[in-house]
GROMACS .gro file of C-alpha atoms in nm:
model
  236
    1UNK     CA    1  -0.737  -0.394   1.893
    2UNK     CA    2  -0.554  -0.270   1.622
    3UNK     CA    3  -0.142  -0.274   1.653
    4UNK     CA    4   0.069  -0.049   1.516
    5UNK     CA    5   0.495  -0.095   1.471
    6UNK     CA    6   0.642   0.221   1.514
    7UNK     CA    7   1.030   0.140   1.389
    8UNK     CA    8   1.281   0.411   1.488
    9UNK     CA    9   1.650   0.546   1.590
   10UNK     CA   10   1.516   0.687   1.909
   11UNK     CA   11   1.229   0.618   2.071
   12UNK     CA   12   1.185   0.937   2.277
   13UNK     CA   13   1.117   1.158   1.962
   14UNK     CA   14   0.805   0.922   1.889
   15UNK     CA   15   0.646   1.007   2.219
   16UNK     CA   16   0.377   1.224   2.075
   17UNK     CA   17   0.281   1.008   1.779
   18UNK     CA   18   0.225   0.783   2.052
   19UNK     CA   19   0.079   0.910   2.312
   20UNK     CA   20  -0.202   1.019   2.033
   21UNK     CA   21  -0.216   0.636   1.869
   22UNK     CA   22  -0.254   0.490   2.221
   23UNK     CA   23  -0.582   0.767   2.296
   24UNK     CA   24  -0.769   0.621   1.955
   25UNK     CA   25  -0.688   0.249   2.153
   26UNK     CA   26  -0.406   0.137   1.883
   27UNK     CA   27  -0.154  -0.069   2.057
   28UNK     CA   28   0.161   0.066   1.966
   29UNK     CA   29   0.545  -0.127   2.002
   30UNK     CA   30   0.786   0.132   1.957
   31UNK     CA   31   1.122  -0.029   1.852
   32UNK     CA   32   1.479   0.052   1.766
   33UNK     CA   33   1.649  -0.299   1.752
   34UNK     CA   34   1.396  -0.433   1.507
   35UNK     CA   35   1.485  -0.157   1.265
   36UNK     CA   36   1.873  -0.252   1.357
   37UNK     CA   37   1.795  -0.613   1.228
   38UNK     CA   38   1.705  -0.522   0.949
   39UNK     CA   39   1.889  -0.219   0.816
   40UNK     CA   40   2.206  -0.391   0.946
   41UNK     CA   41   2.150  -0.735   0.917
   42UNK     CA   42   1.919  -0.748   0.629
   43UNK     CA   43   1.700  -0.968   0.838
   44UNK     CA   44   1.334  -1.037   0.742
   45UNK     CA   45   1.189  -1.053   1.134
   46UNK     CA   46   0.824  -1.325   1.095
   47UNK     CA   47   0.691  -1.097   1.436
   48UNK     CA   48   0.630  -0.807   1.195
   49UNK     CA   49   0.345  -0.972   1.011
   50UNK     CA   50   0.149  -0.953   1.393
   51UNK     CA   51   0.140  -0.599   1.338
   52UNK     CA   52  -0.142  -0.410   1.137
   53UNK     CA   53   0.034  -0.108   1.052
   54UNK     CA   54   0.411  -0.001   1.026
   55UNK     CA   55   0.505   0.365   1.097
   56UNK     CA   56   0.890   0.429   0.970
   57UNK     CA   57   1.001   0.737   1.145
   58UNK     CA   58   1.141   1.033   0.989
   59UNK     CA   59   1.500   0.952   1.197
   60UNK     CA   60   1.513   0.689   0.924
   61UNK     CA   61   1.720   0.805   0.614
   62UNK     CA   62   1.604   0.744   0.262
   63UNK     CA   63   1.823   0.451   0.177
   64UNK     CA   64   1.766   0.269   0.475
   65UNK     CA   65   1.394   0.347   0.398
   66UNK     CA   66   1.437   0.130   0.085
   67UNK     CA   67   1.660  -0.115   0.274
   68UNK     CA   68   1.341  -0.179   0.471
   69UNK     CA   69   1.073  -0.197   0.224
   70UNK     CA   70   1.231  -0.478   0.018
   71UNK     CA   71   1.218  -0.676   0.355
   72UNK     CA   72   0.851  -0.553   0.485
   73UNK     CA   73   0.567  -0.803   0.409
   74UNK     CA   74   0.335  -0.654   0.103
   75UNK     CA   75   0.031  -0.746   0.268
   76UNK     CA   76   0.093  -0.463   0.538
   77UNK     CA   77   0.022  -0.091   0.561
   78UNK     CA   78   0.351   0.048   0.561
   79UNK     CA   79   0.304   0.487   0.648
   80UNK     CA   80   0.540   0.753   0.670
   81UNK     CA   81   0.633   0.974   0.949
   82UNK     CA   82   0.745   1.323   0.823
   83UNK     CA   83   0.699   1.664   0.932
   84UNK     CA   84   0.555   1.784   0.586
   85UNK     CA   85   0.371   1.609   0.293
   86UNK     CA   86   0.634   1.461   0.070
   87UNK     CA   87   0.724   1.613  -0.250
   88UNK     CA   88   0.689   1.264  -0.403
   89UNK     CA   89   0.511   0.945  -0.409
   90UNK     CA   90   0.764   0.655  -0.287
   91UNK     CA   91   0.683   0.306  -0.406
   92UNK     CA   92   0.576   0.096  -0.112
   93UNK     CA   93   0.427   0.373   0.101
   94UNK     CA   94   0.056   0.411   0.124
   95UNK     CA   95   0.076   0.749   0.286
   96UNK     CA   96   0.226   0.988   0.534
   97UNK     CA   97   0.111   1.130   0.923
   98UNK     CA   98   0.243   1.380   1.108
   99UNK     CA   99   0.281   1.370   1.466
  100UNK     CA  100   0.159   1.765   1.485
  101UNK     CA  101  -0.187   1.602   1.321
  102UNK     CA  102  -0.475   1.641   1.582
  103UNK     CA  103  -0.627   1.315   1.722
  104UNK     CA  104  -0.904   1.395   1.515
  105UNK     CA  105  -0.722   1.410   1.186
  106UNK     CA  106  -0.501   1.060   1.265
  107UNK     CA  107  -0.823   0.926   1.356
  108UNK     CA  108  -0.947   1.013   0.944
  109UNK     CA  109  -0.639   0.958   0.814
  110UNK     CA  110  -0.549   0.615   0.964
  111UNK     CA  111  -0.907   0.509   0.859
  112UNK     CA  112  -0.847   0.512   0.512
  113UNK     CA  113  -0.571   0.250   0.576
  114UNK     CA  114  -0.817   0.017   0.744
  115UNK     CA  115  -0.822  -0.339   0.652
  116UNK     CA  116  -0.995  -0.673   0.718
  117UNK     CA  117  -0.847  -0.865   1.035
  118UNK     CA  118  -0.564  -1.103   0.950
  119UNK     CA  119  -0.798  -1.401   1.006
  120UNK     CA  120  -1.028  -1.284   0.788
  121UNK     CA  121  -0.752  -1.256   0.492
  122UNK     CA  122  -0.644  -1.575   0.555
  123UNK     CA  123  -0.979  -1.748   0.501
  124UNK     CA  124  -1.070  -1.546   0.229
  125UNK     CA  125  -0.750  -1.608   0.063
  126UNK     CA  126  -0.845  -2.030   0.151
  127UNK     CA  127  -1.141  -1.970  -0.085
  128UNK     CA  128  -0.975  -1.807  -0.367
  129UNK     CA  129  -1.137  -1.454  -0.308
  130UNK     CA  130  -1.032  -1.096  -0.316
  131UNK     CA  131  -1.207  -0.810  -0.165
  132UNK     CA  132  -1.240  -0.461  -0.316
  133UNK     CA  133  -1.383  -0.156  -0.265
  134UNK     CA  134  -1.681  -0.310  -0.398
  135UNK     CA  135  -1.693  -0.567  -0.177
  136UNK     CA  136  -1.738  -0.827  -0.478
  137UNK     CA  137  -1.471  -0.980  -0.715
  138UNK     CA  138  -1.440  -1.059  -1.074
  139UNK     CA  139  -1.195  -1.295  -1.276
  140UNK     CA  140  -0.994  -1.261  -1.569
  141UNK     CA  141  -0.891  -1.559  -1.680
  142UNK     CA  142  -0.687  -1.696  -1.377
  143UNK     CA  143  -0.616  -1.343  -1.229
  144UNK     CA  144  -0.861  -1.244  -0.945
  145UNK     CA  145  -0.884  -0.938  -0.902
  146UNK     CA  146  -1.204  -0.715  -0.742
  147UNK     CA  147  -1.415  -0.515  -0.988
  148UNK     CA  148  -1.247  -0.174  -0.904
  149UNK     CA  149  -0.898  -0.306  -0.936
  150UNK     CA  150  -1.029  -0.447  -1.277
  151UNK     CA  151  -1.143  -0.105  -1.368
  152UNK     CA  152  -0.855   0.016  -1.322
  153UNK     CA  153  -0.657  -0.248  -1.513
  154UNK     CA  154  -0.833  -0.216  -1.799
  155UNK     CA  155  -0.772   0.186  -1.842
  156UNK     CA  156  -0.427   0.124  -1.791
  157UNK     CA  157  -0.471  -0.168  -2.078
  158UNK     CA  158  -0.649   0.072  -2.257
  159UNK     CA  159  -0.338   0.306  -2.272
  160UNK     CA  160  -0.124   0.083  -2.467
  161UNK     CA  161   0.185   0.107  -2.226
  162UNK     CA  162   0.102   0.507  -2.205
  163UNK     CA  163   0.114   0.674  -1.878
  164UNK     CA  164  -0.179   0.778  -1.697
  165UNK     CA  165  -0.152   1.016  -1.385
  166UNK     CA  166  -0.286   0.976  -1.067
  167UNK     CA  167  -0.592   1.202  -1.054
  168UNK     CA  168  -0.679   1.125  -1.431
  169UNK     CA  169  -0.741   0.747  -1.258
  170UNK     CA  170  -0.911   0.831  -0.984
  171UNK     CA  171  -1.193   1.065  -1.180
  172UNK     CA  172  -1.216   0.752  -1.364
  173UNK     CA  173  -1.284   0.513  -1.092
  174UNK     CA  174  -1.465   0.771  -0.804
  175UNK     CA  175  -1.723   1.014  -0.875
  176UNK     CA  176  -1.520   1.239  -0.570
  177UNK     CA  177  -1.262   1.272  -0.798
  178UNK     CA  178  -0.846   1.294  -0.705
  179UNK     CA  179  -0.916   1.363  -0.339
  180UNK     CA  180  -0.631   1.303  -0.050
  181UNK     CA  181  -0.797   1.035   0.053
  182UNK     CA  182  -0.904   0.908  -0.302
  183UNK     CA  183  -0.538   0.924  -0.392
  184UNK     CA  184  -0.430   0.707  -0.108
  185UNK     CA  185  -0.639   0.410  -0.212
  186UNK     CA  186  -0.516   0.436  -0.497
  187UNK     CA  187  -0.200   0.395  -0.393
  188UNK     CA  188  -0.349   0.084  -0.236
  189UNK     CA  189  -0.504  -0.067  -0.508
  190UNK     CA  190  -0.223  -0.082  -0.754
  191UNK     CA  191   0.003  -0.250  -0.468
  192UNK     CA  192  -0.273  -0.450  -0.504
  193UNK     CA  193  -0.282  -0.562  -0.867
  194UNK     CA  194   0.107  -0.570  -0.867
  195UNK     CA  195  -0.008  -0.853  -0.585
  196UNK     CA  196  -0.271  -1.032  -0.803
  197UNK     CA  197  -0.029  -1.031  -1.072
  198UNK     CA  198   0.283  -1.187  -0.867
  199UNK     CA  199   0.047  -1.504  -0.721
  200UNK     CA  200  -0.067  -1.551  -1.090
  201UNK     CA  201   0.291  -1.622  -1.191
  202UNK     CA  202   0.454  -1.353  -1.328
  203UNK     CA  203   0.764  -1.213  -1.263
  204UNK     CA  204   0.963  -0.920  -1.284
  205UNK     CA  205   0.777  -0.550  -1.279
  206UNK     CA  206   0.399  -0.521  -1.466
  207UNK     CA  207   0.237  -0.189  -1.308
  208UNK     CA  208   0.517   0.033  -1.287
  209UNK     CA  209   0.513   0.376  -1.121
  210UNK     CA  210   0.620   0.703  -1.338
  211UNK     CA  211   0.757   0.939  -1.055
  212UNK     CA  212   0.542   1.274  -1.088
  213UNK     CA  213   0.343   1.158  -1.370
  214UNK     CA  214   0.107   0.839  -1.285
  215UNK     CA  215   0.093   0.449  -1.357
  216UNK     CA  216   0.155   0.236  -1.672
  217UNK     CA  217   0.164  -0.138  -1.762
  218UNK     CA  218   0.453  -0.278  -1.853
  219UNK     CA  219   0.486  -0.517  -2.184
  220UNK     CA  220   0.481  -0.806  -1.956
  221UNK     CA  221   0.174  -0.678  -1.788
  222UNK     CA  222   0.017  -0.577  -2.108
  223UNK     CA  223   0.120  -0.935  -2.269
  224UNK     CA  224  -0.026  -1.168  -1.999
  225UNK     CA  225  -0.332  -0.935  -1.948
  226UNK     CA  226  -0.389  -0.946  -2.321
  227UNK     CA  227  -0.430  -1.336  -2.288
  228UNK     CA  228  -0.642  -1.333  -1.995
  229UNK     CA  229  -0.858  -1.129  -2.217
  230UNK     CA  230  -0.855  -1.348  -2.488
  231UNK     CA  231  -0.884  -1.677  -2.222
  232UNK     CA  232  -1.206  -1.508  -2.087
  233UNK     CA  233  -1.320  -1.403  -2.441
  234UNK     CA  234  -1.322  -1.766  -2.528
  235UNK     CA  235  -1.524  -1.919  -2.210
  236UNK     CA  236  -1.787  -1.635  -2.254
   0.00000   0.00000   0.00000
């Protein structure tokens, strides 16, 4: 069974969304002292990583919003709970749901979220593999990344440190084009990379997000990718 965390200031509002989750058989923890913990305490709270999804209500403001994501695991599905579609893409989030949504449509939308079990992960991660959309994975150098995500990586290589929007990335790497959906795992797959990038060692920011415009590599993205390159250009 898939769980869901639904962190809020009052439980009663998130009846709904509930009631809803609970028909498509996600378990679902509603919780006000974990978000307490955290926004007040600044504690990061191990039980979270149980949980396969994390809902943060729209009774949470925006800066306790980021208070939480610098203390949510990366690994997790982290969605938004709003009334209307954002304006704006916020770093962290892979999406947004609505609680006037139909079953139907949470059903869809919570589907493109999906992910392997946690004990799958785990022994994947043993072996040294990554799984994309593709369901295969590729190496560059020491960074292993699927072939999608290295698709992706190499158009924003490509653009010298340029921006590239969203939906110019996604008619590059799906034949659907910049769809809802399409634009959501994309959202996914650069957390992704950033990911690949921080267990190969390097620090600070490398795919960094251009609010309204798209995705670019920063120069210590572009520097370290540039000698993976030229690593895997020698073995070949």
């Amino acid at each position: 069974m898939v769980s869901v965390l639904l962190l809020t200031k009052n439980i009663l509002v998130e009846q709904k969304l509930q009631t809803k989750l609970q028909r498509l058989n996600y378990e679902v923890f509603c919780c006000t002292n974990m978000l307490y913990l955290m926004t007040q305490q600044s504690k990061k709270l191990p039980m979270i990583s149980y949980f396969d999804y994390i809902i943060l209500s729209e009774t949470i403001s925006e800066n306790e919003l980021q208070q939480l994501l610098v203390l949510l695991p990366e690994s997790k599905i982290i969605l938004r709970k709003l009334e209307k579609e954002p304006e704006k893409q916020v770093e962290g989030i892979h999406g947004w749901i609505s609680e006037e949504a139909s079953v139907e449509e949470l059903r869809e939308n919570l589907c493109q979220w999906e992910k392997c079990p946690s004990s799958q992960e785990v022994i994947l991660s043993l072996v040294g593999s990554r799984i994309g959309n593709t369901g295969e994975t590729t190496s560059t150098g020491s960074l292993s990344i699927s072939k999608l995500e290295r698709r992706a990586l190499e158009q924003l290589y490509q653009a010298n440190g340029k921006v590239i929007s969203r939906e110019e990335l996604c008619e590059y790497l799906w034949s659907d084009g910049a769809t809802k959906s399409r634009l959501a795992q994309l959202s996914i797959l650069i957390k992704k990379l950033r990911i690949a990038f921080k267990k190969d060692g390097v620090s600070g920011e490398t795919v960094q997000t251009s609010w309204g415009e798209g995705y670019l590599l920063t120069n210590t993205a572009l520097e370290y990718y540039e000698q993976e390159r030229e690593q895997e250009a020698l073995l070949s």
